[in-house]
Structures are given as C-alpha cells and as structure tokens.
CSV table of C-alpha atoms and ligand atoms in Angstrom, one decimal:
chain,number,residue,atom,x,y,z
A,1,MET,CA,0.0,0.0,0.0
A,2,ILE,CA,1.3,3.5,-0.9
A,3,THR,CA,1.0,6.0,1.8
A,4,GLU,CA,0.9,9.8,1.3
A,5,PRO,CA,3.9,11.6,2.8
A,6,PRO,CA,2.8,13.7,5.7
A,7,GLN,CA,1.8,17.2,4.7
A,8,PRO,CA,3.9,19.9,6.4
A,9,THR,CA,1.6,21.7,8.8
A,10,ARG,CA,1.1,25.4,7.8
A,11,ALA,CA,2.5,27.8,10.4
A,12,HIS,CA,-0.1,29.9,12.2
A,13,ARG,CA,-0.6,33.2,10.3
A,14,VAL,CA,-0.3,36.3,12.3
A,15,VAL,CA,-1.0,39.6,10.5
A,16,ILE,CA,0.1,42.7,12.4
A,17,VAL,CA,-1.1,46.1,11.2
A,18,GLY,CA,1.1,49.0,12.3
A,19,ALA,CA,4.8,48.9,13.0
A,20,GLY,CA,4.7,51.6,15.7
A,21,PHE,CA,5.7,50.9,19.3
A,22,GLY,CA,2.9,48.3,19.8
A,23,GLY,CA,3.1,46.4,16.5
A,24,LEU,CA,6.9,46.2,16.4
A,25,GLU,CA,7.0,45.0,20.0
A,26,THR,CA,4.5,42.2,19.2
A,27,THR,CA,6.7,41.2,16.2
A,28,TYR,CA,9.9,41.2,18.2
A,29,ARG,CA,8.3,39.2,21.1
A,30,LEU,CA,7.0,36.5,18.7
A,31,ALA,CA,10.5,35.6,17.7
A,32,GLY,CA,11.0,31.8,17.9
A,33,ALA,CA,7.2,31.1,17.9
A,34,PRO,CA,5.8,28.7,15.3
A,35,VAL,CA,4.1,31.5,13.4
A,36,SER,CA,4.5,33.2,10.0
A,37,ILE,CA,4.1,37.0,10.5
A,38,THR,CA,3.0,39.6,8.0
A,39,LEU,CA,3.6,43.1,9.2
A,40,VAL,CA,1.8,45.8,7.3
A,41,ASP,CA,2.4,49.6,7.6
A,42,ARG,CA,1.5,52.5,5.3
A,43,ARG,CA,4.9,54.0,6.1
A,44,ASN,CA,8.2,52.3,5.4
A,45,HIS,CA,9.7,53.4,8.7
A,46,HIS,CA,9.2,52.9,12.4
A,47,LEU,CA,9.1,56.4,14.1
A,48,PHE,CA,10.3,57.4,17.5
A,49,GLN,CA,7.5,59.9,18.1
A,50,PRO,CA,8.7,61.2,21.5
A,51,LEU,CA,11.5,63.1,19.6
A,52,LEU,CA,9.4,64.3,16.7
A,53,TYR,CA,9.3,67.8,18.2
A,54,GLN,CA,13.1,67.9,17.9
A,55,VAL,CA,12.8,67.5,14.1
A,56,ALA,CA,10.1,70.1,14.0
A,57,THR,CA,12.4,72.6,15.8
A,58,ALA,CA,15.5,71.8,13.7
A,59,SER,CA,17.4,70.0,16.6
A,60,LEU,CA,17.5,66.5,15.0
A,61,ALA,CA,17.4,65.2,11.4
A,62,THR,CA,14.6,62.9,10.3
A,63,SER,CA,16.9,59.9,9.9
A,64,GLU,CA,18.0,60.1,13.6
A,65,ILE,CA,14.5,59.2,14.9
A,66,ALA,CA,13.2,56.8,12.2
A,67,TRP,CA,14.3,53.4,10.8
A,68,PRO,CA,13.2,51.4,7.8
A,69,ILE,CA,10.9,48.6,9.1
A,70,ARG,CA,12.3,46.2,6.5
A,71,TYR,CA,15.8,46.8,7.9
A,72,LEU,CA,14.8,46.3,11.5
A,73,LEU,CA,13.4,42.8,10.6
A,74,ARG,CA,15.9,41.8,8.0
A,75,GLY,CA,17.1,38.9,10.2
A,76,ARG,CA,13.7,37.4,10.8
A,77,GLN,CA,12.9,35.0,7.9
A,78,GLU,CA,9.4,34.3,9.2
A,79,VAL,CA,8.4,38.0,9.0
A,80,THR,CA,7.2,39.5,5.7
A,81,THR,CA,7.1,43.3,5.8
A,82,LEU,CA,4.5,44.9,3.5
A,83,PHE,CA,4.3,48.6,2.6
A,84,ALA,CA,0.6,49.0,2.3
A,85,THR,CA,-2.5,50.8,3.7
A,86,VAL,CA,-5.2,48.8,5.5
A,87,ALA,CA,-8.7,50.0,4.7
A,88,GLY,CA,-10.8,47.4,6.6
A,89,VAL,CA,-11.2,44.0,8.0
A,90,ASP,CA,-13.5,41.2,7.0
A,91,ALA,CA,-13.7,39.4,10.3
A,92,THR,CA,-16.0,36.6,8.9
A,93,ALA,CA,-13.6,35.7,6.1
A,94,LYS,CA,-10.6,36.4,8.4
A,95,ARG,CA,-9.0,38.8,5.9
A,96,VAL,CA,-7.4,42.2,6.1
A,97,LEU,CA,-8.5,44.5,3.3
A,98,LEU,CA,-5.9,46.7,1.7
A,99,ASP,CA,-6.9,50.0,0.0
A,100,ASP,CA,-5.7,48.8,-3.4
A,101,GLY,CA,-8.1,45.8,-3.3
A,102,ASP,CA,-5.7,43.1,-2.1
A,103,THR,CA,-6.5,41.0,0.9
A,104,LEU,CA,-4.4,39.2,3.5
A,105,ALA,CA,-5.6,36.0,5.2
A,106,TYR,CA,-4.9,35.7,9.0
A,107,ASP,CA,-5.4,33.2,11.8
A,108,THR,CA,-4.7,35.9,14.4
A,109,LEU,CA,-4.9,39.6,13.7
A,110,VAL,CA,-3.2,42.4,15.7
A,111,LEU,CA,-4.3,45.9,15.1
A,112,ALA,CA,-1.8,48.5,16.3
A,113,THR,CA,-2.7,51.5,14.1
A,114,GLY,CA,-2.2,54.3,16.6
A,115,ALA,CA,-3.9,57.7,16.6
A,116,ARG,CA,-3.8,61.1,14.9
A,117,HIS,CA,-4.3,64.6,16.2
A,118,ALA,CA,-8.0,65.8,16.5
A,119,TYR,CA,-9.5,69.2,16.2
A,120,PHE,CA,-12.7,68.6,18.4
A,121,GLY,CA,-15.0,68.8,15.3
A,122,HIS,CA,-13.0,71.7,13.7
A,123,ASP,CA,-11.0,69.8,11.0
A,124,GLU,CA,-11.0,73.1,9.0
A,125,TRP,CA,-8.4,74.4,11.4
A,126,GLU,CA,-5.8,71.8,10.4
A,127,PRO,CA,-4.3,73.7,7.4
A,128,PHE,CA,-3.7,76.7,9.7
A,129,ALA,CA,-2.6,74.8,12.8
A,130,PRO,CA,-1.0,71.5,11.8
A,131,GLY,CA,-0.3,68.9,14.4
A,132,LEU,CA,2.7,66.7,15.0
A,133,LYS,CA,2.4,62.9,14.3
A,134,THR,CA,4.5,62.0,11.3
A,135,LEU,CA,7.9,62.9,9.9
A,136,GLU,CA,6.1,64.9,7.2
A,137,ASP,CA,4.3,66.8,9.9
A,138,ALA,CA,7.6,67.5,11.6
A,139,THR,CA,9.3,68.8,8.5
A,140,THR,CA,6.3,70.8,7.6
A,141,LEU,CA,6.4,72.5,11.0
A,142,ARG,CA,10.1,73.0,10.8
A,143,ARG,CA,9.6,74.6,7.4
A,144,ARG,CA,6.8,76.9,8.7
A,145,ILE,CA,8.9,78.0,11.7
A,146,LEU,CA,12.0,78.7,9.7
A,147,VAL,CA,10.1,80.4,6.8
A,148,ALA,CA,8.4,82.7,9.3
A,149,PHE,CA,11.8,84.0,10.4
A,150,GLU,CA,12.9,84.3,6.8
A,151,ARG,CA,9.8,86.3,5.8
A,152,ALA,CA,10.1,88.5,8.9
A,153,GLU,CA,13.7,89.3,7.9
A,154,ARG,CA,12.2,90.9,4.7
A,155,GLU,CA,9.1,92.4,6.2
A,156,SER,CA,9.1,96.2,6.9
A,157,ASP,CA,5.5,96.5,8.2
A,158,PRO,CA,5.8,96.2,12.0
A,159,ALA,CA,2.4,94.6,12.5
A,160,ARG,CA,3.0,92.0,9.8
A,161,ARG,CA,6.6,91.4,11.1
A,162,ALA,CA,5.2,90.9,14.7
A,163,ALA,CA,2.7,88.3,13.4
A,164,LEU,CA,5.4,86.5,11.5
A,165,MET,CA,7.5,86.4,14.7
A,166,THR,CA,4.6,85.1,16.9
A,167,PHE,CA,4.4,81.3,17.4
A,168,VAL,CA,1.3,79.9,19.0
A,169,ILE,CA,1.1,76.3,20.4
A,170,VAL,CA,-2.3,75.1,21.4
A,171,GLY,CA,-2.3,72.5,24.1
A,172,ALA,CA,0.2,72.3,27.1
A,173,GLY,CA,0.7,68.6,27.4
A,174,PRO,CA,4.2,67.2,27.0
A,175,THR,CA,4.4,67.9,23.3
A,176,GLY,CA,3.1,71.5,23.6
A,177,VAL,CA,5.5,72.2,26.5
A,178,GLU,CA,8.5,70.7,24.6
A,179,LEU,CA,7.7,72.5,21.4
A,180,ALA,CA,7.2,75.9,23.2
A,181,GLY,CA,10.4,75.6,25.1
A,182,THR,CA,12.5,74.6,22.1
A,183,ILE,CA,11.0,77.3,19.8
A,184,ALA,CA,11.8,79.9,22.5
A,185,GLU,CA,15.4,78.7,22.7
A,186,LEU,CA,15.7,78.6,18.9
A,187,ALA,CA,14.7,82.3,18.9
A,188,GLN,CA,16.7,83.3,22.0
A,189,ASP,CA,19.9,81.3,21.6
A,190,THR,CA,20.4,79.8,18.1
A,191,LEU,CA,19.0,82.3,15.5
A,192,PRO,CA,20.1,85.8,16.8
A,193,PRO,CA,23.5,85.9,15.0
A,194,ASP,CA,22.1,84.6,11.7
A,195,PHE,CA,19.7,87.5,11.0
A,196,ARG,CA,20.5,91.2,10.1
A,197,ASN,CA,17.1,93.0,10.0
A,198,ILE,CA,15.2,91.3,12.8
A,199,ASP,CA,16.0,90.7,16.4
A,200,THR,CA,14.9,87.1,17.0
A,201,HIS,CA,14.9,87.7,20.8
A,202,LYS,CA,11.7,89.6,20.1
A,203,ALA,CA,9.9,86.5,18.9
A,204,ARG,CA,6.8,85.7,20.9
A,205,VAL,CA,6.0,82.1,21.8
A,206,VAL,CA,2.5,81.7,23.3
A,207,LEU,CA,1.3,78.4,24.8
A,208,ILE,CA,-2.5,78.2,25.2
A,209,GLU,CA,-4.1,75.6,27.4
A,210,ALA,CA,-7.8,75.1,28.1
A,211,GLY,CA,-7.1,73.5,31.5
A,212,PRO,CA,-5.9,75.1,34.7
A,213,ARG,CA,-2.2,74.0,34.4
A,214,VAL,CA,0.5,72.8,32.0
A,215,LEU,CA,1.5,69.1,32.0
A,216,ALA,CA,-1.9,68.1,33.6
A,217,GLY,CA,-0.7,64.5,33.8
A,218,PHE,CA,2.1,65.4,36.2
A,219,ALA,CA,2.1,66.2,39.9
A,220,ASP,CA,1.0,69.8,40.8
A,221,ASP,CA,4.5,70.9,41.9
A,222,LEU,CA,6.1,69.6,38.6
A,223,SER,CA,3.4,71.5,36.6
A,224,ALA,CA,4.2,74.7,38.5
A,225,TYR,CA,7.9,74.1,37.9
A,226,ALA,CA,7.4,73.5,34.2
A,227,GLN,CA,5.3,76.7,33.9
A,228,ALA,CA,7.9,78.8,35.7
A,229,SER,CA,10.7,77.3,33.6
A,230,LEU,CA,8.9,78.1,30.4
A,231,GLN,CA,8.2,81.7,31.5
A,232,SER,CA,11.9,82.1,32.4
A,233,ILE,CA,12.9,81.4,28.8
A,234,GLY,CA,10.3,83.8,27.5
A,235,VAL,CA,7.3,81.6,26.8
A,236,GLU,CA,3.9,83.3,27.5
A,237,VAL,CA,1.7,80.7,29.1
A,238,VAL,CA,-2.1,81.3,28.8
A,239,LEU,CA,-4.2,78.9,31.0
A,240,GLY,CA,-7.9,78.3,31.2
A,241,GLN,CA,-8.6,79.5,27.7
A,242,SER,CA,-10.1,77.4,24.9
A,243,VAL,CA,-9.2,78.3,21.3
A,244,THR,CA,-12.4,79.1,19.4
A,245,GLU,CA,-10.9,79.8,15.9
A,246,CYS,CA,-7.7,79.2,14.0
A,247,ASN,CA,-7.2,80.9,10.6
A,248,ALA,CA,-4.6,82.4,8.3
A,249,ASP,CA,-4.3,85.5,10.5
A,250,GLY,CA,-3.9,83.8,13.9
A,251,VAL,CA,-5.9,82.4,16.7
A,252,VAL,CA,-9.0,83.5,18.7
A,253,TYR,CA,-9.3,82.7,22.4
A,254,GLY,CA,-11.2,84.4,25.2
A,255,GLY,CA,-12.9,86.6,22.7
A,256,GLN,CA,-9.6,88.2,21.5
A,257,THR,CA,-7.6,87.6,18.3
A,258,LEU,CA,-3.8,87.0,18.5
A,259,GLN,CA,-2.2,87.7,15.2
A,260,ALA,CA,0.3,84.9,14.5
A,261,LYS,CA,1.5,83.3,11.3
A,262,THR,CA,2.6,80.0,12.9
A,263,LEU,CA,0.1,78.0,14.8
A,264,ILE,CA,0.8,74.4,16.0
A,265,TRP,CA,-1.8,72.1,17.3
A,266,ALA,CA,-0.9,69.9,20.2
A,267,ALA,CA,-4.3,69.6,21.9
A,268,GLY,CA,-6.1,66.4,21.1
A,269,VAL,CA,-5.9,62.9,19.5
A,270,ARG,CA,-8.3,60.7,17.7
A,271,ALA,CA,-7.8,56.9,17.3
A,272,SER,CA,-7.3,55.3,13.9
A,273,PRO,CA,-10.5,53.8,12.4
A,274,ALA,CA,-9.8,50.3,13.8
A,275,ALA,CA,-13.1,50.3,15.7
A,276,GLU,CA,-15.0,51.3,12.5
A,277,TRP,CA,-13.4,48.5,10.5
A,278,LEU,CA,-14.9,46.0,13.0
A,279,GLY,CA,-18.1,47.8,13.9
A,280,ALA,CA,-16.9,47.6,17.5
A,281,SER,CA,-17.7,50.0,20.3
A,282,ALA,CA,-15.5,53.0,20.8
A,283,ASP,CA,-15.1,55.9,23.2
A,284,ARG,CA,-15.5,59.6,22.2
A,285,ALA,CA,-11.9,59.7,20.9
A,286,GLY,CA,-12.7,56.7,18.6
A,287,ARG,CA,-10.6,54.3,20.7
A,288,LEU,CA,-11.8,50.7,20.3
A,289,GLN,CA,-13.0,49.3,23.6
A,290,VAL,CA,-11.2,46.0,24.1
A,291,GLU,CA,-11.6,43.1,26.5
A,292,PRO,CA,-9.2,42.7,29.5
A,293,ASP,CA,-7.1,40.3,27.3
A,294,LEU,CA,-6.9,43.0,24.6
A,295,THR,CA,-9.1,41.0,22.2
A,296,VAL,CA,-12.0,42.7,20.4
A,297,SER,CA,-15.5,41.6,21.7
A,298,ASP,CA,-16.8,38.6,19.9
A,299,HIS,CA,-13.5,38.3,18.0
A,300,PRO,CA,-11.1,36.2,20.1
A,301,ASP,CA,-8.7,36.0,17.1
A,302,ILE,CA,-8.4,39.8,16.8
A,303,PHE,CA,-6.3,41.8,19.2
A,304,ALA,CA,-6.0,45.6,19.3
A,305,ILE,CA,-3.4,47.5,21.2
A,306,GLY,CA,-1.7,50.9,21.8
A,307,ASP,CA,-3.2,54.3,21.0
A,308,THR,CA,-6.1,52.9,19.0
A,309,VAL,CA,-7.7,51.2,22.0
A,310,VAL,CA,-9.0,52.1,25.4
A,311,VAL,CA,-8.6,49.7,28.3
A,312,ASN,CA,-8.5,50.3,32.1
A,313,GLY,CA,-5.4,49.8,34.1
A,314,PRO,CA,-5.3,48.2,37.6
A,315,ASP,CA,-6.2,51.6,39.2
A,316,GLY,CA,-9.5,51.6,37.1
A,317,LYS,CA,-8.3,54.6,35.0
A,318,PRO,CA,-7.7,54.2,31.3
A,319,VAL,CA,-4.2,53.1,30.3
A,320,PRO,CA,-2.4,56.3,29.0
A,321,GLY,CA,-1.6,56.7,25.3
A,322,ILE,CA,2.1,56.5,25.7
A,323,ALA,CA,4.9,54.4,24.1
A,324,PRO,CA,5.6,52.1,27.2
A,325,ALA,CA,1.9,51.2,27.4
A,326,ALA,CA,1.8,50.3,23.7
A,327,LYS,CA,5.0,48.2,24.1
A,328,GLN,CA,3.6,46.4,27.2
A,329,GLN,CA,0.4,45.6,25.3
A,330,GLY,CA,2.5,44.3,22.3
A,331,ARG,CA,4.5,42.1,24.7
A,332,TYR,CA,1.3,40.8,26.3
A,333,VAL,CA,-0.3,39.9,23.0
A,334,ALA,CA,2.8,38.1,21.8
A,335,GLU,CA,2.9,36.0,25.0
A,336,THR,CA,-0.9,35.3,24.7
A,337,ILE,CA,-0.5,34.1,21.1
A,338,LYS,CA,2.4,31.8,22.1
A,339,ALA,CA,0.4,30.5,25.1
A,340,ARG,CA,-2.6,29.8,22.9
A,341,LEU,CA,-0.4,27.8,20.5
A,342,ARG,CA,0.7,25.7,23.5
A,343,GLY,CA,-3.0,25.2,24.4
A,344,GLU,CA,-2.7,27.5,27.4
A,345,THR,CA,-4.4,30.8,28.4
A,346,LEU,CA,-3.0,33.8,30.1
A,347,GLY,CA,-4.6,36.1,32.7
A,348,PRO,CA,-5.8,39.6,31.7
A,349,PHE,CA,-3.4,42.4,30.6
A,350,ARG,CA,-2.0,44.4,33.6
A,351,TYR,CA,-0.4,47.7,32.9
A,352,LYS,CA,2.5,48.9,35.0
A,353,HIS,CA,3.1,52.7,34.8
A,354,ALA,CA,6.8,53.4,34.9
A,355,GLY,CA,6.5,57.2,35.0
A,356,SER,CA,6.3,60.3,32.9
A,357,LEU,CA,9.0,62.6,31.6
A,358,ALA,CA,9.0,65.9,29.7
A,359,GLN,CA,11.8,68.3,28.6
A,360,ILE,CA,11.5,72.0,29.1
A,361,GLY,CA,14.2,73.6,26.9
A,362,LYS,CA,17.7,72.2,26.7
A,363,ARG,CA,18.7,72.2,30.3
A,364,LYS,CA,15.6,71.3,32.3
A,365,ALA,CA,13.1,68.5,32.5
A,366,VAL,CA,10.5,67.1,34.9
A,367,ILE,CA,10.2,63.4,35.9
A,368,ASP,CA,7.2,61.9,37.7
A,369,PHE,CA,7.9,58.4,38.8
A,370,GLY,CA,5.0,58.5,41.3
A,371,ARG,CA,6.8,58.4,44.7
A,372,PHE,CA,10.0,59.7,43.1
A,373,LYS,CA,9.8,63.2,41.4
A,374,LEU,CA,12.6,65.3,40.0
A,375,SER,CA,13.0,68.5,38.2
A,376,GLY,CA,15.8,70.6,36.8
A,377,ALA,CA,19.2,69.8,35.3
A,378,LEU,CA,19.6,66.4,36.8
A,379,ALA,CA,16.1,65.5,35.4
A,380,TRP,CA,17.2,66.7,32.0
A,381,TRP,CA,20.2,64.3,32.1
A,382,ILE,CA,18.0,61.4,33.1
A,383,TRP,CA,15.5,62.4,30.4
A,384,GLY,CA,18.3,62.5,27.8
A,385,ILE,CA,19.8,59.2,28.8
A,386,ALA,CA,16.4,57.5,28.9
A,387,HIS,CA,15.6,58.7,25.4
A,388,ILE,CA,19.0,57.8,24.0
A,389,TYR,CA,18.6,54.3,25.5
A,390,PHE,CA,15.3,53.8,23.7
A,391,LEU,CA,16.5,54.8,20.3
A,392,ILE,CA,17.4,51.9,18.0
A,393,GLY,CA,21.0,51.3,17.0
A,394,LEU,CA,24.4,52.6,18.2
A,395,ARG,CA,24.9,55.0,15.3
A,396,ASN,CA,21.6,56.9,16.1
A,397,ARG,CA,22.3,56.9,19.8
A,398,LEU,CA,25.8,58.4,19.2
A,399,GLN,CA,24.4,60.9,16.6
A,400,VAL,CA,21.6,62.1,18.9
A,401,ALA,CA,23.9,62.4,21.9
A,402,ILE,CA,26.4,64.5,19.9
A,403,SER,CA,23.6,66.7,18.5
A,404,TRP,CA,22.3,67.3,22.0
A,405,LEU,CA,25.8,68.0,23.5
A,406,TRP,CA,26.4,70.4,20.6
A,407,ILE,CA,23.1,72.2,21.3
A,408,HIS,CA,23.9,72.2,25.0
A,409,ALA,CA,27.4,73.6,24.6
A,410,ARG,CA,27.0,75.8,21.5
A,411,ASP,CA,23.3,76.5,21.1
A,412,GLN,CA,23.6,75.3,17.5
A,413,ARG,CA,20.8,73.3,15.9
A,414,ALA,CA,22.2,71.8,12.7
A,415,ALA,CA,19.0,70.7,11.0
A,416,ARG,CA,17.9,74.3,10.2
A,417,LEU,CA,16.9,73.3,6.6
A,418,ILE,CA,13.9,74.6,4.7
A,419,THR,CA,12.9,71.6,2.6
A,420,GLN,CA,9.8,70.9,0.5
A,421,GLY,CA,9.9,74.0,-1.7
A,422,SER,CA,11.8,77.1,-2.7
A,423,SER,CA,11.4,80.6,-1.5
A,424,LYS,CA,8.6,81.0,-4.1
A,425,VAL,CA,6.5,78.4,-2.3
A,426,ALA,CA,7.2,79.9,1.0
A,427,GLY,CA,4.3,82.4,0.8
A,428,PRO,CA,3.8,85.9,-0.6
A,429,ALA,CA,6.9,88.1,-0.7
A,430,PRO,CA,6.7,91.3,1.4
A,431,THR,CA,5.4,94.3,-0.6
A,432,LYS,CA,8.0,96.8,0.8
A,433,ASP,CA,11.7,96.7,1.0
A,434,PRO,CA,13.2,95.4,4.2
A,435,ALA,CA,13.7,98.1,6.8
B,501,FAD,C1,4.5,64.3,19.1
B,501,FAD,C2,4.4,63.2,20.0
B,501,FAD,C3,5.2,63.1,21.1
B,501,FAD,C4,5.0,62.0,22.0
B,501,FAD,N1,5.8,61.9,23.1
B,501,FAD,C5,5.8,60.8,23.9
B,501,FAD,C6,6.7,60.7,25.0
B,501,FAD,O1,7.5,61.6,25.3
B,501,FAD,N2,6.6,59.6,25.7
B,501,FAD,C7,5.7,58.6,25.4
B,501,FAD,O2,5.7,57.5,26.1
B,501,FAD,N3,4.9,58.7,24.4
B,501,FAD,C8,4.9,59.8,23.6
B,501,FAD,N4,4.0,59.9,22.6
B,501,FAD,C9,3.0,58.8,22.4
B,501,FAD,C10,3.5,57.6,21.7
B,501,FAD,O3,4.3,57.9,20.6
B,501,FAD,C11,2.3,56.7,21.4
B,501,FAD,O4,1.6,56.4,22.5
B,501,FAD,C12,2.8,55.4,20.7
B,501,FAD,O5,3.4,55.7,19.5
B,501,FAD,C13,1.6,54.5,20.4
B,501,FAD,O6,2.1,53.4,19.8
B,501,FAD,P1,1.1,52.6,18.8
B,501,FAD,O7,1.9,51.4,18.4
B,501,FAD,O8,-0.2,52.4,19.3
B,501,FAD,O9,1.0,53.6,17.6
B,501,FAD,P2,2.0,54.3,16.6
B,501,FAD,O10,3.4,54.2,17.2
B,501,FAD,O11,1.5,55.6,16.3
B,501,FAD,O12,2.1,53.3,15.3
B,501,FAD,C14,1.0,53.2,14.5
B,501,FAD,C15,1.5,52.6,13.2
B,501,FAD,O13,0.4,52.2,12.4
B,501,FAD,C16,0.6,52.6,11.1
B,501,FAD,N5,-0.8,52.7,10.5
B,501,FAD,C17,-1.8,53.5,10.9
B,501,FAD,N6,-2.9,53.3,10.1
B,501,FAD,C18,-2.5,52.4,9.2
B,501,FAD,C19,-3.2,51.8,8.1
B,501,FAD,N7,-4.5,52.1,7.9
B,501,FAD,N8,-2.6,50.9,7.4
B,501,FAD,C20,-1.3,50.6,7.6
B,501,FAD,N9,-0.6,51.1,8.7
B,501,FAD,C21,-1.2,52.0,9.4
B,501,FAD,C22,1.3,54.0,11.2
B,501,FAD,O14,1.9,54.3,10.0
B,501,FAD,C23,2.2,53.7,12.4
B,501,FAD,O15,3.5,53.2,11.9
B,501,FAD,C24,4.1,61.0,21.7
B,501,FAD,C25,3.3,61.0,20.5
B,501,FAD,C26,3.5,62.1,19.7
B,501,FAD,C27,2.6,62.2,18.4
C-alpha cells in the first residue's frame, strides 16, 4: 500500500497592522514562535514619536529618529514586511482588506494602528494649525517656523513682522510644552547671530491651554515648575482659555484675536478607524473598547493595542496613550499568542506605569515616577539618557547624543533646513523693502 507523505503543517498566520511601538514589540516578542508574520504599515519606517518635536524645531534630522521597518526585521525570515495601507477587516472571512483591493488572510490579527491629532470637530483648522504625528508633519512645521523668520527678515511692516514672529502652540501637554520651550530657545539662543534685519529675541512664543495648568498628567508641583521654567525662557503661558478659531491670521481665544502666522496644534488625539473597521464599540476619541485580554469583543482571534484602544489599568483609570503602554500591550499579545499555540491561556493584561518625563528647553526637565519626582538639570540628564537608550542602534544613539551635546554647549541646531519647496512656495513676498 502506498501512503501519502505527511503534509507539512502550515504555520499559524499572524497579521500585524502597524509597525509603531505596539506592533513592532509584538513582532519582536513573537521571535521563535511557530508562526508566520505579515507586518503591514503604510509608512516604510518605524518612528520614535517622542522626539518628533526635535525634528520640527531643527534640533535633529529625520533619519535620527526613524528606521526602515524592513531593515529592523531583516534577520527574521518568518516575517514579511508589507508597505501598504489597510482599509478594513472582513472578520468573517478572516481577511485584512488593503486600500488597493488586495486582501491578506490571517489566523490571528493584531491591530496597532495608533492615533492622529484631532480638532474637536473643527477639522477646517488643520491647514492653519498643523499637528505633529508623522515625519512629514515635523518637516512641515520646521519649514513653517524657519520660513516665518525668513519672511520676517524681509518684512518692513511692524504689525506683519510681529505676526510672523509670533508662534502659538495650542495644548500644554508634554508635546506642547516641549515645542514651546524649544522654539523659544531657537529664537533666543540659536538664531540671533544669523539675521540682520530682525532681532529674533523679540519673537513671541505663546502656549495656550484650556485646562488650569500645564502638564496636567504630572504632579502639581512639577506642573508649576514647568510653567515657571517656560516663562523664564520667554514663553507666554495662557491657561484656562479654549481656542475658538484658527485661521490664516492667527488664533482666537477668550474673545480676542492673537495675530500669528505660525500655529501648532498639540491639543487632542483621535484613534485610527480600527473600531469602525470592525463595527466595534469605541469611546469619544474613537478608541476601540477591548476586553481585558486585549481582544475585540466577539472576535477572540483579533487583538487591538496601543493608542487605538481604550482599556483600564489596575487603578481603574484608562491606560495612557504613551509608548511604554503600547509596548507592554504588544508584549502581552505576543505572550498570549504563544500561550494559545501551546493550548494555554493567560490572565488579563495588567499595565505597569513606569513614569512620565517631559523636557523644558535644553537644560531642564520634569520626571514623575510616582513616589520619586525630580525637576531641573539632573532630570534633564536622566530624560536625555532614557531617550537615547530607547533609540534603535548605536549610530543613532551616538548621533543624537552628539547633536544634544552640541546644542547644550554651542546653542547650534544643525537641522535648520527649509525643505519641500523654494522661497517662491514659502508664501507671498513682502510688498515693501526690508527696513
Ligand atoms: C509628538 C508626539 C510626542 C510623543 N511623546 C511621547 C513621549 O514623550 N513619551 C511617550 O511615552 N509617548 C509619547 N507619545 C505617544 C507615543 O508615541 C504613542 O503612545 C505610541 O506611538 C503609540 O504606539 P502605537 O503602536 O499604538 O501607535 P504608533 O506608534 O502611532 O504606530 C501606529 C503605526 O500604524 C501605522 N498605520 C496607521 N494606520 C494604518 C493603516 N491604515 N494601514 C497601515 N498602517 C497604518 C502607522 O503608519 C504607524 O506606523 C508621543 C506622541 C506624539 C505624536
């Protein structure tokens, strides 16, 4: 009797959408598991978002905070990286739908598609007050900030020049605070010797926050310290005021208009449409409400993690939308997939909050580790070492460390490049000769 040779069993197919902090961590932690992984991202790079504001403010170059995903996973034969945009999920057919009509079959799906900035129902403000989420956002902001100084250099009308040299940041969370502090230092320390017709010391940096304090997620005393530190480097802090309009001339808050040519939005986020793809319930920010084991209700084969979901931590409060939370969730999902393949189950996801950090200018930071709190120069060094540690690769760590030491010692920001267009695209030329 002739017997058929045994068919090789097909590896369990895991599709991971999003190679941000959550998706990449899941991929890393599945190493060695009997799975084949397809990692899909609409960008070809993994981005270290916590340092995006440094690209926007000309402190770091784009390549210092982003890495090609394909390169990061080049040694993992079981991982296929796809540069593609996901447009939906057919949970019945167990397929991921791409925007070009292709589909990807999965046994287990992990959605880690993050979030974007949100304008509280005023999307029409976005062209005037762009947010910061991608490398393109960062280089666009860098361009706007540098072009504003260039145009001010050629502007003779005092009111128009003042508007060009006024920078408004909406939202005083860590990103708003970090942007405000760095733009102030750019104007105070880096740019003054470069210009002839304007005194960049006179630039106004205005940070507007609807809540009663800056860095609301930090302890009260650290918020107060951050506010005083910002004010000491010339940032005007406006608290308890909601912005009611953003347009080409400036921003309206508290019934008054502030003329400003550069507005930056750092006030709110909205989750990716993962919940819509699945018809699953979501909170007001569009975050998919997942089960305690991070699966989607009624879909035990679909996990969702990171900024695109809402899940409560052990204290009953929602897990914050920060990188360590996304990584912890990615790690948990990888462990759960491995356990399931062994026929085991794991307990629910438990978030451990390690702490919060924010930089205020080049020499100060605040650190809130719960019982341990720190502010000032030592906090800045800890902030810097922590961020360098979390960067990928020795070359980037060295490059960033050198860039920061250079800024620290010489006030020089090397990435002061206006890209994406010539002076013609920069906006209308001033009508009068420079003063
Ligand atoms: C300016 C800024 C500063 C921040 N600073 C800090 C900080 O100091 N400390 C901190 O802990 N956290 C910080 N965060 C938050 C932190 O970056 C996020 O919490 C973290 O990135 C969330 O990880 P994630 O994997 O959920 O999403 P992300 O890291 O955003 O990754 C999502 C990925 O999904 C991809 N994607 C999205 N939609 C699709 C689609 N339809 N198809 C294919 N791919 C898709 C995206 O391209 C992206 O690569 C900051 C965020 C920003 C924007």
